[in-house]
């Protein structure tokens, strides 16, 4: 397996529902996945394409979950809201480390 492809597969561990066993299974199916991707076109329906890939059970299972992930800015908006609530106009000169520690405590509490 090409080292870059292997490293990119390892990046999927950023999703909490992708385990180390999933990563190993994806790596074992990688040659079949690469071969299956040779017939992919930009106008293809990804759901339909995955439905036809029964020989890639681990890839299908992981990407069925990955495709359900909704991008959202809610977490970032909450951080900025907490910054505004904690450090208003009067505290503009607060130390950066103090601000970071305060937000980390509030956000991770």
GROMACS .gro file of N, CA, C and O in nm:
model
  436
    1UNK      N    1   0.085  -0.118   0.000
    1UNK     CA    2   0.000   0.000   0.000
    1UNK      C    3   0.089   0.124   0.000
    1UNK      O    4   0.183   0.134   0.077
    2UNK      N    5   0.057   0.215  -0.086
    2UNK     CA    6   0.128   0.342  -0.093
    2UNK      C    7   0.119   0.412   0.043
    2UNK      O    8   0.013   0.416   0.105
    3UNK      N    9   0.231   0.465   0.091
    3UNK     CA   10   0.234   0.527   0.225
    3UNK      C   11   0.137   0.644   0.237
    3UNK      O   12   0.072   0.661   0.340
    4UNK      N   13   0.123   0.724   0.132
    4UNK     CA   14   0.032   0.838   0.136
    4UNK      C   15  -0.112   0.793   0.149
    4UNK      O   16  -0.189   0.848   0.228
    5UNK      N   17  -0.151   0.689   0.075
    5UNK     CA   18  -0.287   0.638   0.084
    5UNK      C   19  -0.313   0.581   0.224
    5UNK      O   20  -0.420   0.600   0.281
    6UNK      N   21  -0.215   0.512   0.278
    6UNK     CA   22  -0.228   0.455   0.411
    6UNK      C   23  -0.244   0.566   0.515
    6UNK      O   24  -0.326   0.556   0.606
    7UNK      N   25  -0.166   0.672   0.500
    7UNK     CA   26  -0.175   0.785   0.592
    7UNK      C   27  -0.311   0.853   0.583
    7UNK      O   28  -0.370   0.891   0.684
    8UNK      N   29  -0.363   0.865   0.464
    8UNK     CA   30  -0.494   0.927   0.446
    8UNK      C   31  -0.604   0.842   0.509
    8UNK      O   32  -0.700   0.895   0.563
    9UNK      N   33  -0.590   0.711   0.500
    9UNK     CA   34  -0.688   0.623   0.565
    9UNK      C   35  -0.681   0.641   0.716
    9UNK      O   36  -0.783   0.647   0.783
   10UNK      N   37  -0.560   0.656   0.769
   10UNK     CA   38  -0.543   0.678   0.912
   10UNK      C   39  -0.613   0.807   0.957
   10UNK      O   40  -0.657   0.817   1.072
   11UNK      N   41  -0.626   0.905   0.869
   11UNK     CA   42  -0.694   1.030   0.903
   11UNK      C   43  -0.840   1.008   0.938
   11UNK      O   44  -0.901   1.092   1.005
   12UNK      N   45  -0.897   0.896   0.895
   12UNK     CA   46  -1.038   0.869   0.927
   12UNK      C   47  -1.061   0.845   1.075
   12UNK      O   48  -1.175   0.848   1.121
   13UNK      N   49  -0.954   0.824   1.151
   13UNK     CA   50  -0.971   0.807   1.296
   13UNK      C   51  -1.017   0.937   1.362
   13UNK      O   52  -1.051   0.936   1.480
   14UNK      N   53  -1.019   1.046   1.287
   14UNK     CA   54  -1.073   1.172   1.340
   14UNK      C   55  -1.222   1.157   1.371
   14UNK      O   56  -1.276   1.229   1.455
   15UNK      N   57  -1.287   1.063   1.305
   15UNK     CA   58  -1.427   1.035   1.334
   15UNK      C   59  -1.434   0.939   1.452
   15UNK      O   60  -1.370   0.834   1.449
   16UNK      N   61  -1.509   0.972   1.555
   16UNK     CA   62  -1.512   0.885   1.674
   16UNK      C   63  -1.569   0.746   1.649
   16UNK      O   64  -1.544   0.655   1.726
   17UNK      N   65  -1.642   0.728   1.541
   17UNK     CA   66  -1.702   0.598   1.513
   17UNK      C   67  -1.614   0.509   1.425
   17UNK      O   68  -1.654   0.399   1.390
   18UNK      N   69  -1.494   0.553   1.390
   18UNK     CA   70  -1.401   0.472   1.311
   18UNK      C   71  -1.293   0.419   1.405
   18UNK      O   72  -1.213   0.495   1.459
   19UNK      N   73  -1.291   0.288   1.421
   19UNK     CA   74  -1.197   0.225   1.515
   19UNK      C   75  -1.068   0.183   1.444
   19UNK      O   76  -1.060   0.184   1.321
   20UNK      N   77  -0.972   0.140   1.522
   20UNK     CA   78  -0.846   0.089   1.466
   20UNK      C   79  -0.873  -0.036   1.383
   20UNK      O   80  -0.809  -0.057   1.279
   21UNK      N   81  -0.967  -0.119   1.426
   21UNK     CA   82  -1.003  -0.238   1.349
   21UNK      C   83  -1.064  -0.198   1.214
   21UNK      O   84  -1.038  -0.263   1.112
   22UNK      N   85  -1.144  -0.092   1.213
   22UNK     CA   86  -1.200  -0.042   1.087
   22UNK      C   87  -1.088   0.002   0.993
   22UNK      O   88  -1.092  -0.027   0.873
   23UNK      N   89  -0.991   0.072   1.047
   23UNK     CA   90  -0.878   0.121   0.966
   23UNK      C   91  -0.803   0.004   0.905
   23UNK      O   92  -0.771   0.004   0.785
   24UNK      N   93  -0.777  -0.099   0.984
   24UNK     CA   94  -0.707  -0.218   0.932
   24UNK      C   95  -0.789  -0.284   0.821
   24UNK      O   96  -0.733  -0.326   0.718
   25UNK      N   97  -0.920  -0.293   0.839
   25UNK     CA   98  -1.006  -0.354   0.738
   25UNK      C   99  -1.008  -0.270   0.611
   25UNK      O  100  -1.005  -0.325   0.500
   26UNK      N  101  -1.011  -0.138   0.625
   26UNK     CA  102  -1.009  -0.050   0.508
   26UNK      C  103  -0.878  -0.066   0.431
   26UNK      O  104  -0.879  -0.070   0.307
   27UNK      N  105  -0.768  -0.077   0.503
   27UNK     CA  106  -0.639  -0.095   0.437
   27UNK      C  107  -0.633  -0.228   0.362
   27UNK      O  108  -0.576  -0.235   0.253
   28UNK      N  109  -0.694  -0.332   0.418
   28UNK     CA  110  -0.692  -0.462   0.350
   28UNK      C  111  -0.778  -0.460   0.224
   28UNK      O  112  -0.750  -0.531   0.129
   29UNK      N  113  -0.883  -0.378   0.224
   29UNK     CA  114  -0.969  -0.367   0.106
   29UNK      C  115  -0.925  -0.258   0.009
   29UNK      O  116  -0.986  -0.240  -0.097
   30UNK      N  117  -0.818  -0.187   0.040
   30UNK     CA  118  -0.775  -0.074  -0.041
   30UNK      C  119  -0.750  -0.109  -0.188
   30UNK      O  120  -0.797  -0.036  -0.276
   31UNK      N  121  -0.680  -0.217  -0.220
   31UNK     CA  122  -0.658  -0.247  -0.364
   31UNK      C  123  -0.790  -0.266  -0.440
   31UNK      O  124  -0.805  -0.216  -0.552
   32UNK      N  125  -0.887  -0.332  -0.378
   32UNK     CA  126  -1.018  -0.351  -0.444
   32UNK      C  127  -1.091  -0.218  -0.456
   32UNK      O  128  -1.158  -0.192  -0.557
   33UNK      N  129  -1.075  -0.131  -0.357
   33UNK     CA  130  -1.139   0.001  -0.361
   33UNK      C  131  -1.080   0.086  -0.474
   33UNK      O  132  -1.153   0.148  -0.551
   34UNK      N  133  -0.948   0.087  -0.485
   34UNK     CA  134  -0.881   0.164  -0.591
   34UNK      C  135  -0.924   0.113  -0.728
   34UNK      O  136  -0.954   0.191  -0.818
   35UNK      N  137  -0.932  -0.018  -0.744
   35UNK     CA  138  -0.976  -0.076  -0.872
   35UNK      C  139  -1.121  -0.037  -0.902
   35UNK      O  140  -1.155  -0.006  -1.016
   36UNK      N  141  -1.206  -0.037  -0.802
   36UNK     CA  142  -1.347  -0.001  -0.822
   36UNK      C  143  -1.363   0.145  -0.859
   36UNK      O  144  -1.458   0.182  -0.929
   37UNK      N  145  -1.272   0.230  -0.814
   37UNK     CA  146  -1.281   0.374  -0.840
   37UNK      C  147  -1.242   0.412  -0.983
   37UNK      O  148  -1.264   0.526  -1.023
   38UNK      N  149  -1.187   0.318  -1.056
   38UNK     CA  150  -1.144   0.350  -1.192
   38UNK      C  151  -1.260   0.389  -1.283
   38UNK      O  152  -1.241   0.461  -1.380
   39UNK      N  153  -1.382   0.343  -1.253
   39UNK     CA  154  -1.497   0.375  -1.339
   39UNK      C  155  -1.582   0.490  -1.286
   39UNK      O  156  -1.693   0.513  -1.332
   40UNK      N  157  -1.530   0.567  -1.190
   40UNK     CA  158  -1.605   0.678  -1.130
   40UNK      C  159  -1.601   0.799  -1.222
   40UNK      O  160  -1.497   0.834  -1.277
   41UNK      N  161  -1.719   0.862  -1.237
   41UNK     CA  162  -1.731   0.984  -1.316
   41UNK      C  163  -1.794   1.092  -1.229
   41UNK      O  164  -1.869   1.062  -1.135
   42UNK      N  165  -1.770   1.217  -1.260
   42UNK     CA  166  -1.820   1.329  -1.180
   42UNK      C  167  -1.971   1.334  -1.170
   42UNK      O  168  -2.026   1.383  -1.072
   43UNK      N  169  -2.041   1.282  -1.270
   43UNK     CA  170  -2.188   1.291  -1.270
   43UNK      C  171  -2.255   1.169  -1.206
   43UNK      O  172  -2.377   1.158  -1.209
   44UNK      N  173  -2.178   1.081  -1.146
   44UNK     CA  174  -2.235   0.961  -1.084
   44UNK      C  175  -2.298   0.994  -0.949
   44UNK      O  176  -2.251   1.081  -0.877
   45UNK      N  177  -2.404   0.923  -0.915
   45UNK     CA  178  -2.469   0.935  -0.785
   45UNK      C  179  -2.388   0.852  -0.685
   45UNK      O  180  -2.379   0.729  -0.700
   46UNK      N  181  -2.331   0.915  -0.581
   46UNK     CA  182  -2.246   0.840  -0.487
   46UNK      C  183  -2.322   0.731  -0.412
   46UNK      O  184  -2.267   0.623  -0.387
   47UNK      N  185  -2.447   0.754  -0.379
   47UNK     CA  186  -2.525   0.652  -0.308
   47UNK      C  187  -2.546   0.531  -0.397
   47UNK      O  188  -2.528   0.416  -0.354
   48UNK      N  189  -2.580   0.554  -0.521
   48UNK     CA  190  -2.599   0.444  -0.616
   48UNK      C  191  -2.468   0.370  -0.638
   48UNK      O  192  -2.466   0.247  -0.645
   49UNK      N  193  -2.358   0.444  -0.648
   49UNK     CA  194  -2.228   0.379  -0.670
   49UNK      C  195  -2.195   0.288  -0.553
   49UNK      O  196  -2.153   0.175  -0.572
   50UNK      N  197  -2.216   0.335  -0.430
   50UNK     CA  198  -2.185   0.253  -0.313
   50UNK      C  199  -2.275   0.132  -0.302
   50UNK      O  200  -2.233   0.027  -0.255
   51UNK      N  201  -2.399   0.143  -0.345
   51UNK     CA  202  -2.491   0.029  -0.340
   51UNK      C  203  -2.441  -0.086  -0.426
   51UNK      O  204  -2.467  -0.202  -0.396
   52UNK      N  205  -2.369  -0.054  -0.531
   52UNK     CA  206  -2.317  -0.158  -0.619
   52UNK      C  207  -2.183  -0.215  -0.577
   52UNK      O  208  -2.124  -0.295  -0.649
   53UNK      N  209  -2.131  -0.176  -0.464
   53UNK     CA  210  -1.998  -0.220  -0.420
   53UNK      C  211  -2.007  -0.318  -0.305
   53UNK      O  212  -1.958  -0.296  -0.194
   54UNK      N  213  -2.067  -0.433  -0.328
   54UNK     CA  214  -2.081  -0.536  -0.224
   54UNK      C  215  -1.946  -0.599  -0.186
   54UNK      O  216  -1.932  -0.653  -0.077
   55UNK      N  217  -1.848  -0.591  -0.275
   55UNK     CA  218  -1.716  -0.649  -0.247
   55UNK      C  219  -1.633  -0.561  -0.153
   55UNK      O  220  -1.522  -0.599  -0.117
   56UNK      N  221  -1.687  -0.447  -0.113
   56UNK     CA  222  -1.616  -0.356  -0.023
   56UNK      C  223  -1.698  -0.332   0.105
   56UNK      O  224  -1.735  -0.220   0.136
   57UNK      N  225  -1.723  -0.437   0.183
   57UNK     CA  226  -1.814  -0.421   0.297
   57UNK      C  227  -1.766  -0.320   0.402
   57UNK      O  228  -1.847  -0.246   0.458
   58UNK      N  229  -1.636  -0.316   0.428
   58UNK     CA  230  -1.586  -0.224   0.530
   58UNK      C  231  -1.590  -0.080   0.481
   58UNK      O  232  -1.626   0.011   0.555
   59UNK      N  233  -1.551  -0.058   0.355
   59UNK     CA  234  -1.559   0.077   0.298
   59UNK      C  235  -1.704   0.125   0.296
   59UNK      O  236  -1.732   0.240   0.328
   60UNK      N  237  -1.796   0.038   0.257
   60UNK     CA  238  -1.938   0.076   0.254
   60UNK      C  239  -1.988   0.113   0.393
   60UNK      O  240  -2.057   0.213   0.410
   61UNK      N  241  -1.953   0.034   0.493
   61UNK     CA  242  -2.001   0.059   0.629
   61UNK      C  243  -1.946   0.191   0.685
   61UNK      O  244  -2.021   0.270   0.742
   62UNK      N  245  -1.817   0.215   0.666
   62UNK     CA  246  -1.757   0.338   0.718
   62UNK      C  247  -1.813   0.460   0.645
   62UNK      O  248  -1.853   0.558   0.707
   63UNK      N  249  -1.819   0.454   0.512
   63UNK     CA  250  -1.864   0.571   0.440
   63UNK      C  251  -2.014   0.594   0.449
   63UNK      O  252  -2.060   0.707   0.432
   64UNK      N  253  -2.089   0.494   0.482
   64UNK     CA  254  -2.231   0.515   0.510
   64UNK      C  255  -2.245   0.607   0.631
   64UNK      O  256  -2.332   0.693   0.636
   65UNK      N  257  -2.156   0.589   0.728
   65UNK     CA  258  -2.158   0.674   0.846
   65UNK      C  259  -2.097   0.812   0.818
   65UNK      O  260  -2.150   0.914   0.862
   66UNK      N  261  -1.986   0.813   0.744
   66UNK     CA  262  -1.918   0.940   0.714
   66UNK      C  263  -2.009   1.032   0.633
   66UNK      O  264  -2.015   1.152   0.658
   67UNK      N  265  -2.082   0.976   0.539
   67UNK     CA  266  -2.170   1.058   0.455
   67UNK      C  267  -2.286   1.118   0.533
   67UNK      O  268  -2.350   1.213   0.488
   68UNK      N  269  -2.315   1.065   0.651
   68UNK     CA  270  -2.422   1.119   0.735
   68UNK      C  271  -2.377   1.237   0.821
   68UNK      O  272  -2.461   1.306   0.879
   69UNK      N  273  -2.247   1.260   0.830
   69UNK     CA  274  -2.196   1.369   0.913
   69UNK      C  275  -2.234   1.502   0.849
   69UNK      O  276  -2.207   1.526   0.733
   70UNK      N  277  -2.299   1.585   0.927
   70UNK     CA  278  -2.343   1.717   0.880
   70UNK      C  279  -2.242   1.823   0.923
   70UNK      O  280  -2.215   1.836   1.042
   71UNK      N  281  -2.190   1.899   0.829
   71UNK     CA  282  -2.100   2.008   0.869
   71UNK      C  283  -2.179   2.114   0.943
   71UNK      O  284  -2.293   2.143   0.909
   72UNK      N  285  -2.118   2.171   1.045
   72UNK     CA  286  -2.189   2.271   1.124
   72UNK      C  287  -2.089   2.369   1.183
   72UNK      O  288  -1.979   2.332   1.221
   73UNK      N  289  -2.130   2.492   1.193
   73UNK     CA  290  -2.046   2.594   1.256
   73UNK      C  291  -2.091   2.621   1.399
   73UNK      O  292  -2.043   2.714   1.463
   74UNK      N  293  -2.182   2.541   1.450
   74UNK     CA  294  -2.238   2.565   1.583
   74UNK      C  295  -2.131   2.567   1.692
   74UNK      O  296  -2.134   2.653   1.781
   75UNK      N  297  -2.036   2.475   1.687
   75UNK     CA  298  -1.933   2.470   1.791
   75UNK      C  299  -1.848   2.597   1.789
   75UNK      O  300  -1.819   2.656   1.894
   76UNK      N  301  -1.810   2.642   1.671
   76UNK     CA  302  -1.731   2.765   1.660
   76UNK      C  303  -1.811   2.885   1.707
   76UNK      O  304  -1.758   2.974   1.775
   77UNK      N  305  -1.938   2.889   1.674
   77UNK     CA  306  -2.024   2.999   1.718
   77UNK      C  307  -2.037   3.002   1.870
   77UNK      O  308  -2.039   3.109   1.931
   78UNK      N  309  -2.044   2.884   1.932
   78UNK     CA  310  -2.051   2.878   2.078
   78UNK      C  311  -1.923   2.934   2.141
   78UNK      O  312  -1.928   3.005   2.242
   79UNK      N  313  -1.808   2.903   2.082
   79UNK     CA  314  -1.681   2.953   2.134
   79UNK      C  315  -1.679   3.105   2.128
   79UNK      O  316  -1.644   3.173   2.225
   80UNK      N  317  -1.718   3.162   2.014
   80UNK     CA  318  -1.717   3.308   2.001
   80UNK      C  319  -1.818   3.373   2.095
   80UNK      O  320  -1.792   3.480   2.150
   81UNK      N  321  -1.931   3.309   2.114
   81UNK     CA  322  -2.031   3.361   2.207
   81UNK      C  323  -1.975   3.361   2.350
   81UNK      O  324  -1.993   3.458   2.424
   82UNK      N  325  -1.906   3.255   2.387
   82UNK     CA  326  -1.846   3.250   2.521
   82UNK      C  327  -1.734   3.352   2.536
   82UNK      O  328  -1.717   3.412   2.643
   83UNK      N  329  -1.658   3.373   2.428
   83UNK     CA  330  -1.555   3.477   2.433
   83UNK      C  331  -1.618   3.613   2.458
   83UNK      O  332  -1.570   3.691   2.541
   84UNK      N  333  -1.724   3.642   2.386
   84UNK     CA  334  -1.790   3.771   2.400
   84UNK      C  335  -1.850   3.787   2.540
   84UNK      O  336  -1.839   3.895   2.600
   85UNK      N  337  -1.910   3.680   2.590
   85UNK     CA  338  -1.970   3.687   2.724
   85UNK      C  339  -1.864   3.699   2.834
   85UNK      O  340  -1.887   3.764   2.935
   86UNK      N  341  -1.751   3.635   2.814
   86UNK     CA  342  -1.647   3.634   2.918
   86UNK      C  343  -1.555   3.755   2.910
   86UNK      O  344  -1.504   3.801   3.012
   87UNK      N  345  -1.531   3.803   2.791
   87UNK     CA  346  -1.432   3.909   2.772
   87UNK      C  347  -1.490   4.018   2.685
   87UNK      O  348  -1.472   4.019   2.564
   88UNK      N  349  -1.560   4.108   2.747
   88UNK     CA  350  -1.623   4.219   2.675
   88UNK      C  351  -1.523   4.329   2.648
   88UNK      O  352  -1.401   4.314   2.659
   89UNK      N  353  -1.575   4.448   2.617
   89UNK     CA  354  -1.494   4.564   2.580
   89UNK      C  355  -1.396   4.604   2.691
   89UNK      O  356  -1.285   4.646   2.664
   90UNK      N  357  -1.437   4.589   2.817
   90UNK     CA  358  -1.352   4.632   2.928
   90UNK      C  359  -1.229   4.543   2.945
   90UNK      O  360  -1.132   4.582   3.008
   91UNK      N  361  -1.236   4.422   2.890
   91UNK     CA  362  -1.126   4.327   2.911
   91UNK      C  363  -1.048   4.300   2.783
   91UNK      O  364  -0.988   4.195   2.768
   92UNK      N  365  -1.045   4.395   2.693
   92UNK     CA  366  -0.974   4.376   2.566
   92UNK      C  367  -0.824   4.353   2.586
   92UNK      O  368  -0.759   4.293   2.502
   93UNK      N  369  -0.769   4.401   2.694
   93UNK     CA  370  -0.625   4.387   2.716
   93UNK      C  371  -0.589   4.262   2.796
   93UNK      O  372  -0.476   4.247   2.840
   94UNK      N  373  -0.684   4.171   2.816
   94UNK     CA  374  -0.656   4.048   2.893
   94UNK      C  375  -0.549   3.966   2.822
   94UNK      O  376  -0.538   3.966   2.700
   95UNK      N  377  -0.473   3.894   2.897
   95UNK     CA  378  -0.366   3.812   2.841
   95UNK      C  379  -0.424   3.697   2.759
   95UNK      O  380  -0.524   3.635   2.796
   96UNK      N  381  -0.359   3.669   2.648
   96UNK     CA  382  -0.405   3.564   2.558
   96UNK      C  383  -0.413   3.429   2.627
   96UNK      O  384  -0.510   3.355   2.609
   97UNK      N  385  -0.315   3.396   2.709
   97UNK     CA  386  -0.315   3.268   2.780
   97UNK      C  387  -0.434   3.257   2.876
   97UNK      O  388  -0.494   3.151   2.890
   98UNK      N  389  -0.466   3.367   2.943
   98UNK     CA  390  -0.578   3.368   3.035
   98UNK      C  391  -0.709   3.345   2.960
   98UNK      O  392  -0.794   3.268   3.004
   99UNK      N  393  -0.723   3.409   2.846
   99UNK     CA  394  -0.844   3.392   2.765
   99UNK      C  395  -0.855   3.248   2.718
   99UNK      O  396  -0.960   3.185   2.730
  100UNK      N  397  -0.746   3.194   2.667
  100UNK     CA  398  -0.748   3.056   2.617
  100UNK      C  399  -0.783   2.958   2.729
  100UNK      O  400  -0.868   2.871   2.712
  101UNK      N  401  -0.722   2.974   2.845
  101UNK     CA  402  -0.749   2.883   2.958
  101UNK      C  403  -0.894   2.895   3.003
  101UNK      O  404  -0.960   2.793   3.030
  102UNK      N  405  -0.945   3.015   3.007
  102UNK     CA  406  -1.083   3.036   3.051
  102UNK      C  407  -1.181   2.971   2.954
  102UNK      O  408  -1.275   2.903   2.996
  103UNK      N  409  -1.159   2.988   2.825
  103UNK     CA  410  -1.248   2.929   2.725
  103UNK      C  411  -1.239   2.777   2.728
  103UNK      O  412  -1.340   2.707   2.721
  104UNK      N  413  -1.117   2.724   2.741
  104UNK     CA  414  -1.102   2.578   2.746
  104UNK      C  415  -1.176   2.522   2.867
  104UNK      O  416  -1.241   2.417   2.857
  105UNK      N  417  -1.167   2.589   2.981
  105UNK     CA  418  -1.239   2.541   3.100
  105UNK      C  419  -1.390   2.547   3.080
  105UNK      O  420  -1.462   2.455   3.116
  106UNK      N  421  -1.438   2.656   3.021
  106UNK     CA  422  -1.583   2.669   2.998
  106UNK      C  423  -1.633   2.569   2.895
  106UNK      O  424  -1.738   2.509   2.911
  107UNK      N  425  -1.557   2.555   2.788
  107UNK     CA  426  -1.602   2.470   2.676
  107UNK      C  427  -1.594   2.322   2.710
  107UNK      O  428  -1.676   2.243   2.669
  108UNK      N  429  -1.493   2.284   2.786
  108UNK     CA  430  -1.470   2.141   2.815
  108UNK      C  431  -1.525   2.099   2.950
  108UNK      O  432  -1.504   1.987   2.994
  109UNK      N  433  -1.592   2.186   3.019
  109UNK     CA  434  -1.646   2.152   3.151
  109UNK      C  435  -1.770   2.068   3.138
  109UNK      O  436  -1.853   2.069   3.066
   0.00000   0.00000   0.00000
